[in-house]
Short mmCIF file of C-alpha atoms in Angstrom, two decimals:
data_model
loop_
_atom_site.label_atom_id
_atom_site.label_comp_id
_atom_site.label_asym_id
_atom_site.label_seq_id
_atom_site.Cartn_x
_atom_site.Cartn_y
_atom_site.Cartn_z
CA UNK A 261 -14.81 36.03 64.07
CA UNK A 262 -11.46 37.71 64.33
CA UNK A 263 -11.41 39.01 60.84
CA UNK A 264 -14.64 40.93 61.11
CA UNK A 265 -14.22 44.64 61.23
CA UNK A 266 -17.93 45.10 62.03
CA UNK A 267 -18.83 46.73 65.29
CA UNK A 268 -22.59 46.45 65.36
CA UNK A 269 -23.68 42.94 66.41
CA UNK A 270 -26.55 42.90 63.90
CA UNK A 271 -24.28 43.67 61.02
CA UNK A 272 -21.82 41.06 62.25
CA UNK A 273 -24.52 38.37 62.27
CA UNK A 274 -25.61 39.31 58.78
CA UNK A 275 -22.04 39.11 57.58
CA UNK A 276 -21.62 35.73 59.23
CA UNK A 277 -24.76 34.44 57.54
CA UNK A 278 -23.45 35.65 54.22
CA UNK A 279 -20.15 33.93 54.76
CA UNK A 280 -21.91 30.68 55.69
CA UNK A 281 -24.12 30.93 52.63
CA UNK A 282 -21.11 31.56 50.43
CA UNK A 283 -19.29 28.59 51.93
CA UNK A 284 -22.33 26.34 51.36
CA UNK A 285 -22.55 27.50 47.78
CA UNK A 286 -18.88 26.78 47.30
CA UNK A 287 -19.28 23.33 48.83
CA UNK A 288 -22.21 22.63 46.54
CA UNK A 289 -20.18 23.64 43.53
CA UNK A 290 -17.31 21.45 44.68
CA UNK A 291 -19.68 18.53 45.19
CA UNK A 292 -21.21 19.02 41.77
CA UNK A 293 -17.75 19.11 40.21
CA UNK A 294 -16.76 15.98 42.10
CA UNK A 295 -19.86 14.20 40.88
CA UNK A 296 -19.43 15.31 37.29
CA UNK A 297 -15.78 14.27 37.40
CA UNK A 298 -16.75 10.82 38.70
CA UNK A 299 -19.42 10.45 36.03
CA UNK A 300 -16.90 11.46 33.39
CA UNK A 301 -14.43 8.89 34.67
CA UNK A 302 -17.06 6.15 34.65
CA UNK A 303 -18.25 7.09 31.15
CA UNK A 304 -14.64 7.17 30.00
CA UNK A 305 -14.00 3.70 31.40
CA UNK A 306 -17.16 2.41 29.70
CA UNK A 307 -16.13 3.91 26.35
CA UNK A 308 -12.64 2.44 26.67
CA UNK A 309 -14.08 -0.99 27.52
CA UNK A 310 -16.43 -0.76 24.54
CA UNK A 311 -13.54 0.03 22.21
CA UNK A 312 -11.51 -2.92 23.54
CA UNK A 313 -14.48 -5.27 23.04
CA UNK A 314 -15.03 -3.91 19.52
CA UNK A 315 -11.35 -4.47 18.66
CA UNK A 316 -11.41 -8.05 19.99
CA UNK A 317 -14.67 -8.91 18.20
CA UNK A 318 -13.43 -7.41 14.94
CA UNK A 319 -10.11 -9.25 15.10
CA UNK A 320 -11.97 -12.54 15.67
CA UNK A 321 -14.52 -11.89 12.91
CA UNK A 322 -11.93 -10.72 10.36
CA UNK A 323 -9.66 -13.65 11.20
CA UNK A 324 -12.57 -15.99 10.50
CA UNK A 325 -13.28 -14.16 7.25
CA UNK A 326 -9.67 -14.56 6.11
CA UNK A 327 -9.40 -18.16 7.29
CA UNK A 328 -8.93 -20.38 4.24
CA UNK A 329 -7.62 -23.47 6.02
CA UNK A 330 -10.20 -25.73 4.40
CA UNK A 331 -9.73 -24.39 0.89
CA UNK A 332 -9.75 -27.13 -1.76
CA UNK A 333 -6.78 -26.90 -4.12
CA UNK A 334 -7.08 -27.73 -7.82
CA UNK A 335 -5.31 -30.79 -9.20
CA UNK A 336 -1.84 -30.50 -10.63
CA UNK A 337 -0.25 -27.93 -8.37
CA UNK A 338 3.52 -27.87 -7.97
CA UNK A 339 5.43 -29.58 -5.20
CA UNK A 340 6.92 -27.30 -2.58
CA UNK A 341 4.34 -24.55 -3.04
CA UNK A 342 1.69 -25.82 -0.61
CA UNK A 343 -0.58 -26.31 -3.59
CA UNK A 344 -0.57 -22.66 -4.63
CA UNK A 345 1.38 -22.72 -7.91
CA UNK A 346 1.62 -24.60 -11.21
CA UNK A 347 4.97 -25.83 -12.50
CA UNK A 348 6.12 -25.87 -16.12
CA UNK A 349 9.21 -27.85 -17.05
CA UNK A 350 11.31 -30.56 -15.51
CA UNK A 351 11.55 -30.86 -11.74
CA UNK A 352 15.23 -31.73 -12.32
CA UNK A 353 15.97 -28.38 -13.96
CA UNK A 354 18.94 -26.65 -12.24
CA UNK A 355 17.19 -23.30 -11.78
CA UNK A 356 13.74 -22.53 -10.40
CA UNK A 357 11.90 -19.39 -11.49
CA UNK A 358 8.87 -18.28 -9.50
CA UNK A 359 6.49 -15.91 -11.25
CA UNK A 360 3.73 -14.16 -9.28
CA UNK A 361 1.14 -12.45 -11.46
CA UNK A 362 -2.30 -10.88 -11.24
CA UNK A 363 -4.25 -11.25 -14.48
CA UNK A 364 -5.40 -7.62 -14.24
CA UNK A 365 -1.88 -6.22 -13.79
CA UNK A 366 -0.64 -4.30 -16.86
CA UNK A 367 3.02 -4.72 -15.87
CA UNK A 368 2.44 -8.49 -15.78
CA UNK A 369 1.02 -8.36 -19.28
CA UNK A 370 4.08 -6.39 -20.38
CA UNK A 371 6.39 -8.94 -18.75
CA UNK A 372 4.57 -11.82 -20.46
CA UNK A 373 4.72 -10.07 -23.83
CA UNK A 374 8.45 -9.57 -23.38
CA UNK A 375 9.58 -12.74 -21.62
CA UNK A 376 7.06 -15.53 -22.37
CA UNK A 377 9.11 -16.85 -25.33
CA UNK A 378 12.30 -16.71 -23.28
CA UNK A 379 10.68 -18.69 -20.48
CA UNK A 380 9.33 -21.25 -22.99
CA UNK A 381 12.82 -21.74 -24.43
CA UNK A 382 14.42 -22.07 -21.00
CA UNK A 383 11.78 -24.60 -19.99
CA UNK A 384 12.06 -26.53 -23.26
CA UNK A 385 15.84 -26.65 -22.89
CA UNK A 386 15.47 -28.16 -19.44
CA UNK A 387 17.29 -25.21 -17.91
CA UNK A 388 14.57 -23.91 -15.64
CA UNK A 389 11.47 -24.99 -13.82
CA UNK A 390 8.93 -22.17 -13.95
CA UNK A 391 6.44 -22.07 -11.10
CA UNK A 392 3.51 -19.81 -11.90
CA UNK A 393 1.74 -18.35 -8.85
CA UNK A 394 -1.47 -16.66 -9.96
CA UNK A 395 -2.60 -14.17 -7.28
CA UNK A 396 -5.56 -11.82 -6.87
CA UNK A 397 -4.39 -8.56 -5.32
CA UNK A 398 -6.17 -6.13 -7.64
CA UNK A 399 -9.83 -6.98 -7.02
CA UNK A 400 -10.52 -3.38 -6.04
CA UNK A 401 -9.42 -2.22 -9.50
CA UNK A 402 -12.31 -3.89 -11.32
CA UNK A 403 -16.06 -3.69 -10.89
CA UNK A 404 -16.53 -7.43 -10.57
CA UNK A 405 -13.56 -8.84 -8.62
CA UNK A 406 -12.00 -9.81 -11.90
CA UNK A 407 -8.65 -10.80 -10.39
CA UNK A 408 -10.25 -13.46 -8.21
CA UNK A 409 -12.57 -14.68 -10.97
CA UNK A 410 -9.68 -14.95 -13.45
CA UNK A 411 -7.42 -16.90 -11.06
CA UNK A 412 -10.34 -19.17 -10.18
CA UNK A 413 -10.98 -19.83 -13.86
CA UNK A 414 -7.28 -20.63 -14.35
CA UNK A 415 -7.46 -23.09 -11.45
CA UNK A 416 -10.55 -24.71 -12.97
CA UNK A 417 -8.72 -25.10 -16.29
CA UNK A 418 -5.66 -26.61 -14.57
CA UNK A 419 -7.88 -28.91 -12.55
CA UNK A 420 -9.79 -30.16 -15.59
CA UNK A 421 -7.19 -30.14 -18.38
CA UNK A 422 -3.74 -29.98 -16.81
CA UNK A 423 -0.86 -27.55 -16.52
CA UNK A 424 -0.30 -27.10 -20.27
CA UNK A 425 -3.90 -25.95 -20.68
CA UNK A 426 -3.43 -23.67 -17.66
CA UNK A 427 -0.39 -22.12 -19.32
CA UNK A 428 -2.28 -21.52 -22.56
CA UNK A 429 -5.24 -20.10 -20.66
CA UNK A 430 -2.93 -17.72 -18.77
CA UNK A 431 -1.47 -16.49 -22.05
CA UNK A 432 -4.99 -15.93 -23.40
CA UNK A 433 -5.99 -14.00 -20.26
CA UNK A 434 -3.03 -11.65 -20.68
CA UNK A 435 -3.73 -11.26 -24.40
CA UNK A 436 -7.36 -10.34 -23.64
CA UNK A 437 -6.58 -8.36 -20.49
CA UNK A 438 -9.32 -5.83 -19.60
CA UNK A 439 -8.40 -2.31 -18.51
CA UNK A 440 -8.15 -1.49 -14.83
CA UNK A 441 -11.03 0.45 -13.32
CA UNK A 442 -13.86 -1.15 -15.29
CA UNK A 443 -15.54 -4.51 -15.73
CA UNK A 444 -13.37 -7.58 -16.18
CA UNK A 445 -13.96 -10.33 -18.72
CA UNK A 446 -17.41 -11.87 -18.18
CA UNK A 447 -17.88 -15.46 -17.06
CA UNK A 448 -19.02 -16.21 -20.62
CA UNK A 449 -15.73 -14.84 -21.93
CA UNK A 450 -13.77 -16.90 -19.41
CA UNK A 451 -15.66 -20.06 -20.39
CA UNK A 452 -14.95 -19.37 -24.07
CA UNK A 453 -11.24 -18.78 -23.40
CA UNK A 454 -11.09 -21.96 -21.30
CA UNK A 455 -12.49 -23.88 -24.26
CA UNK A 456 -9.81 -22.37 -26.53
CA UNK A 457 -7.20 -23.56 -24.04
CA UNK A 458 -8.66 -27.06 -24.17
CA UNK A 459 -10.86 -27.15 -21.07
CA UNK A 460 -14.47 -27.76 -21.99
CA UNK A 461 -17.60 -29.27 -20.54
CA UNK A 462 -20.29 -28.51 -18.02
CA UNK A 463 -17.99 -29.11 -15.10
CA UNK A 464 -15.52 -26.46 -16.30
CA UNK A 465 -18.34 -24.02 -16.96
CA UNK A 466 -19.88 -24.61 -13.52
CA UNK A 467 -16.49 -24.26 -11.83
CA UNK A 468 -15.90 -20.90 -13.50
CA UNK A 469 -19.38 -19.53 -12.81
CA UNK A 470 -19.61 -20.83 -9.22
CA UNK A 471 -16.11 -19.68 -8.24
CA UNK A 472 -15.25 -23.24 -7.28
CA UNK A 473 -11.71 -22.41 -6.14
CA UNK A 474 -12.53 -19.01 -4.64
CA UNK A 475 -11.22 -19.96 -1.20
CA UNK A 476 -8.11 -21.40 -2.76
CA UNK A 477 -7.50 -18.13 -4.62
CA UNK A 478 -7.64 -16.27 -1.30
CA UNK A 479 -5.36 -18.84 0.30
CA UNK A 480 -2.82 -18.72 -2.54
CA UNK A 481 -2.82 -14.91 -2.50
CA UNK A 482 -2.40 -14.84 1.26
CA UNK A 483 0.48 -17.29 1.10
CA UNK A 484 2.19 -15.21 -1.56
CA UNK A 485 1.79 -12.15 0.65
CA UNK A 486 3.32 -13.99 3.59
CA UNK A 487 6.16 -15.13 1.34
CA UNK A 488 6.97 -11.47 0.69
CA UNK A 489 4.88 -10.45 -2.32
CA UNK A 490 4.73 -6.66 -2.43
CA UNK A 491 3.81 -6.16 -6.07
CA UNK A 492 3.25 -7.92 -9.36
CA UNK A 493 4.91 -9.11 -11.41
CA UNK A 494 7.20 -10.58 -8.76
CA UNK A 495 9.82 -12.85 -10.27
CA UNK A 496 12.34 -14.80 -8.27
CA UNK A 497 15.21 -16.78 -9.72
CA UNK A 498 16.28 -19.43 -7.22
CA UNK A 499 14.79 -17.28 -4.50
CA UNK A 500 16.50 -14.06 -5.60
CA UNK A 501 14.26 -11.16 -6.61
CA UNK A 502 14.58 -10.14 -10.25
CA UNK A 503 15.27 -6.39 -10.29
CA UNK A 504 13.56 -5.61 -13.57
CA UNK A 505 10.79 -7.72 -15.13
CA UNK A 506 12.33 -8.13 -18.57
CA UNK A 507 13.47 -11.06 -20.70
CA UNK A 508 17.01 -9.69 -20.66
CA UNK A 509 17.19 -9.48 -16.86
CA UNK A 510 15.64 -12.94 -16.57
CA UNK A 511 18.16 -14.53 -18.93
CA UNK A 512 21.04 -12.88 -17.09
CA UNK A 513 19.72 -13.97 -13.69
CA UNK A 514 19.23 -17.58 -14.87
CA UNK A 515 22.77 -17.67 -16.26
CA UNK A 516 24.11 -16.24 -13.00
CA UNK A 517 22.16 -18.82 -11.00
CA UNK A 518 23.61 -21.66 -13.07
CA UNK A 519 27.07 -20.37 -12.17
CA UNK B 294 -22.45 17.35 32.37
CA UNK B 295 -19.82 20.03 32.29
CA UNK B 296 -21.94 23.06 33.09
CA UNK B 297 -22.11 24.54 36.50
CA UNK B 298 -24.56 27.20 35.38
CA UNK B 299 -25.71 29.16 38.38
CA UNK B 300 -22.41 30.35 39.75
CA UNK B 301 -20.93 31.41 36.44
CA UNK B 302 -20.43 35.13 36.06
CA UNK B 303 -21.74 36.87 32.97
CA UNK B 304 -19.85 36.07 29.79
CA UNK B 305 -16.86 38.13 29.07
CA UNK B 306 -17.05 40.22 25.96
CA UNK B 307 -15.87 38.27 22.95
CA UNK B 308 -12.18 38.79 22.48
CA UNK B 309 -9.45 36.85 20.73
CA UNK B 310 -10.85 33.66 22.25
CA UNK B 311 -14.15 33.85 20.38
CA UNK B 312 -12.90 32.45 17.06
CA UNK B 313 -10.67 29.76 18.54
CA UNK B 314 -13.45 27.39 19.66
CA UNK B 315 -14.93 27.49 16.16
CA UNK B 316 -11.54 26.76 14.64
CA UNK B 317 -11.29 23.88 17.10
CA UNK B 318 -14.69 22.62 15.97
CA UNK B 319 -13.59 22.67 12.34
CA UNK B 320 -10.36 20.82 13.14
CA UNK B 321 -12.26 18.32 15.26
CA UNK B 322 -14.83 17.57 12.55
CA UNK B 323 -12.24 17.23 9.78
CA UNK B 324 -9.98 15.02 11.90
CA UNK B 325 -12.90 12.90 13.12
CA UNK B 326 -14.23 12.52 9.59
CA UNK B 327 -10.83 11.45 8.27
CA UNK B 328 -10.47 8.82 11.01
CA UNK B 329 -13.95 7.36 10.47
CA UNK B 330 -13.50 7.14 6.70
CA UNK B 331 -9.94 5.79 6.97
CA UNK B 332 -11.00 3.11 9.45
CA UNK B 333 -14.22 2.09 7.71
CA UNK B 334 -12.52 1.65 4.32
CA UNK B 335 -10.20 -0.98 5.79
CA UNK B 336 -12.94 -3.24 7.11
CA UNK B 337 -14.58 -4.74 3.97
CA UNK B 338 -11.47 -6.53 2.64
CA UNK B 339 -9.50 -7.94 5.60
CA UNK B 340 -7.03 -9.86 3.41
CA UNK B 341 -6.09 -6.63 1.63
CA UNK B 342 -5.65 -4.94 5.01
CA UNK B 343 -3.18 -7.65 6.01
CA UNK B 344 -1.26 -7.19 2.78
CA UNK B 345 -1.12 -3.44 3.39
CA UNK B 346 0.42 -4.01 6.84
CA UNK B 347 2.87 -6.63 5.54
CA UNK B 348 3.97 -4.31 2.75
CA UNK B 349 5.71 -2.09 5.32
CA UNK B 350 7.93 -5.05 6.31
CA UNK B 351 8.06 -3.72 9.87
CA UNK B 352 6.17 -6.16 12.08
CA UNK B 353 6.42 -9.95 12.54
CA UNK B 354 3.72 -12.07 10.90
CA UNK B 355 2.03 -12.85 14.22
CA UNK B 356 1.22 -9.19 14.82
CA UNK B 357 -0.10 -8.54 11.30
CA UNK B 358 -3.74 -9.61 11.89
CA UNK B 359 -3.93 -7.63 15.13
CA UNK B 360 -2.82 -4.44 13.38
CA UNK B 361 -4.73 -5.09 10.16
CA UNK B 362 -8.02 -5.84 11.92
CA UNK B 363 -7.66 -3.91 15.21
CA UNK B 364 -6.33 -0.54 14.04
CA UNK B 365 -9.33 0.25 11.81
CA UNK B 366 -11.67 -0.20 14.78
CA UNK B 367 -9.50 2.11 16.85
CA UNK B 368 -9.53 4.65 14.04
CA UNK B 369 -13.32 4.58 13.74
CA UNK B 370 -13.68 4.89 17.54
CA UNK B 371 -11.33 7.88 17.64
CA UNK B 372 -13.23 9.47 14.78
CA UNK B 373 -16.60 8.99 16.44
CA UNK B 374 -15.38 10.52 19.72
CA UNK B 375 -13.91 13.50 17.87
CA UNK B 376 -17.03 14.01 15.74
CA UNK B 377 -19.22 13.79 18.82
CA UNK B 378 -16.96 16.02 20.87
CA UNK B 379 -16.66 13.59 23.75
CA UNK B 380 -13.37 12.78 25.51
CA UNK B 381 -11.72 15.06 23.02
CA UNK B 382 -8.41 15.38 24.87
CA UNK B 383 -7.73 11.62 25.25
CA UNK B 384 -8.95 11.06 21.68
CA UNK B 385 -6.74 13.87 20.38
CA UNK B 386 -3.71 12.51 22.24
CA UNK B 387 -4.34 9.00 20.89
CA UNK B 388 -4.86 10.49 17.44
CA UNK B 389 -1.54 12.34 17.66
CA UNK B 390 0.29 9.19 18.82
CA UNK B 391 -1.21 7.06 16.03
CA UNK B 392 -0.39 9.68 13.40
CA UNK B 393 3.17 9.98 14.70
CA UNK B 394 3.58 6.20 14.36
CA UNK B 395 1.98 6.19 10.88
CA UNK B 396 4.16 9.06 9.72
CA UNK B 397 7.27 7.27 10.98
CA UNK B 398 6.17 4.06 9.22
CA UNK B 399 5.59 5.84 5.90
CA UNK B 400 8.87 7.72 6.23
CA UNK B 401 10.71 4.47 6.95
CA UNK B 402 9.15 2.80 3.90
CA UNK B 403 10.27 5.79 1.87
CA UNK B 404 13.78 5.70 3.31
CA UNK B 405 14.11 1.96 2.69
CA UNK B 406 13.15 2.44 -0.95
CA UNK B 407 9.99 0.34 -0.77
CA UNK B 408 7.41 1.16 -3.41
CA UNK B 409 4.13 0.93 -1.54
CA UNK B 410 0.95 2.87 -1.04
CA UNK B 411 0.56 3.88 2.59
CA UNK B 412 -2.76 2.02 2.84
CA UNK B 413 -4.08 4.94 4.83
CA UNK B 414 -7.53 4.71 3.25
CA UNK B 415 -7.87 1.01 2.47
CA UNK B 416 -6.04 -0.08 -0.68
CA UNK B 417 -2.44 -0.15 0.37
CA UNK B 418 0.39 -2.46 -0.44
CA UNK B 419 2.18 -2.55 -3.70
CA UNK B 420 2.31 0.17 -6.33
CA UNK B 421 4.60 0.91 -9.25
CA UNK B 422 7.72 2.87 -8.40
CA UNK B 423 6.43 5.98 -10.16
CA UNK B 424 3.13 5.85 -8.30
CA UNK B 425 4.41 6.29 -4.77
CA UNK B 426 3.17 9.43 -3.02
CA UNK B 427 5.30 9.46 0.11
CA UNK B 428 5.70 13.23 0.30
CA UNK B 429 1.95 13.85 0.02
CA UNK B 430 1.25 11.12 2.57
CA UNK B 431 3.78 12.47 5.06
CA UNK B 432 2.58 16.06 4.65
CA UNK B 433 -1.03 14.99 5.12
CA UNK B 434 -0.16 13.04 8.24
CA UNK B 435 1.83 15.95 9.66
CA UNK B 436 -1.09 18.33 9.04
CA UNK B 437 -3.49 15.94 10.80
CA UNK B 438 -0.94 15.55 13.59
CA UNK B 439 -0.85 19.32 14.06
CA UNK B 440 -4.66 19.35 14.26
CA UNK B 441 -4.57 16.59 16.87
CA UNK B 442 -2.06 18.52 18.97
CA UNK B 443 -4.20 21.66 18.78
CA UNK B 444 -7.18 19.69 20.06
CA UNK B 445 -5.03 18.10 22.74
CA UNK B 446 -4.12 21.54 24.02
CA UNK B 447 -7.58 23.08 23.51
CA UNK B 448 -10.08 20.21 23.64
CA UNK B 449 -13.10 22.39 24.32
CA UNK B 450 -14.88 23.55 21.17
CA UNK B 451 -18.33 24.52 19.97
CA UNK B 452 -21.00 21.99 18.89
CA UNK B 453 -19.55 19.34 21.19
CA UNK B 454 -21.43 16.72 23.16
CA UNK B 455 -19.26 16.87 26.29
CA UNK B 456 -16.27 19.13 25.76
CA UNK B 457 -18.11 22.38 25.18
CA UNK B 458 -16.46 25.72 25.56
CA UNK B 459 -17.65 27.37 28.70
CA UNK B 460 -17.11 30.83 30.00
CA UNK B 461 -14.28 30.96 32.52
CA UNK B 462 -15.47 30.70 36.13
CA UNK B 463 -14.10 32.55 39.11
CA UNK B 464 -10.87 31.16 40.43
CA UNK B 465 -10.51 28.80 37.45
CA UNK B 466 -7.35 28.87 35.49
CA UNK B 467 -7.07 27.56 31.95
CA UNK B 468 -5.82 24.27 33.30
CA UNK B 469 -9.03 23.07 34.87
CA UNK B 470 -9.60 20.09 32.66
CA UNK B 471 -8.97 16.58 33.95
#
């Protein structure tokens, strides 16, 4: 013990014992810290593994929930839209106008009020083919998933009575558009409007109440999103986005597209 | 698990350090709560979550489901760890990284003139041009980022499951955490 300044042997032994005790205590502390560090590492690895598993499971479950591969499309959908739109006008028309609308969207209602006549004239004159893509992106803005129910009802009408009836029904839905943030039109209302558009009968009523084309609505909305939909109304003239949703801008864009 | 009771010397008199752990607790609970709520709100409507991710126009279609469905789980997990006070430093670092990425994404949407909602708390996607709230969103993210960094530097707080504040032990420096 070269460091010991003690002269008396007894005191030296006592000091040595103390030093040994202190070293043992220090070793015990170190061991405890090692053990707690190892436990922490193991717990950390377990937590990380749990998170990875949760992510994988959720991705699988949510993918299954959003899978609409076996959705049944209504009759009368337009060519070239994978069965997700309805076409008005001649397929030979030189210009194609795609209109994406949510029946709860106030800006869509405004666009329809402004440009519906213009579109009718362009269609009647054989100048454009209008492809209407009804989508449901505003379900969270009504108490009863009105966007989905309205698009489903429109699909039922198209399926039962054709594209002209669909077009009339769409116009009625915009005319009777409920406010955002509350209840949408009831199923009874939708059935009544369908009848006014020329689609009647038990089959139509059942289709509206049972959300017959619910999966198709999800599929059509998803496809629109993948095609680049970032807001409604989204209007494309021969694939070019219309800057402002007005009759004036539409007419100008159609003229420009015709060259 | 973190105490080493017997060898600790008596507590030092409360100084400037006494309030800091409580501030840390407040930051931890707010941040954890925000993450749990933000993540949970994105789970009920997976299709809307995908649209919110697509609206940024930043990632290829193949990655969209992974982000739309995976990120919310990560957010909830981070939030739970922070609320519980377990693995606070790794959670805080991950939180800071995520927030940095989110802030950059929102800023890029802003810079590119997109008119979208950040989708931070569900919703997301398209909004009218006069309804964008990019400045608010960026400021909120930066504030949360600052909180994450604070917790990354000082992960030990009060009312925590694992990362409790403990009185400094002999020979320990401040940098004794793993």
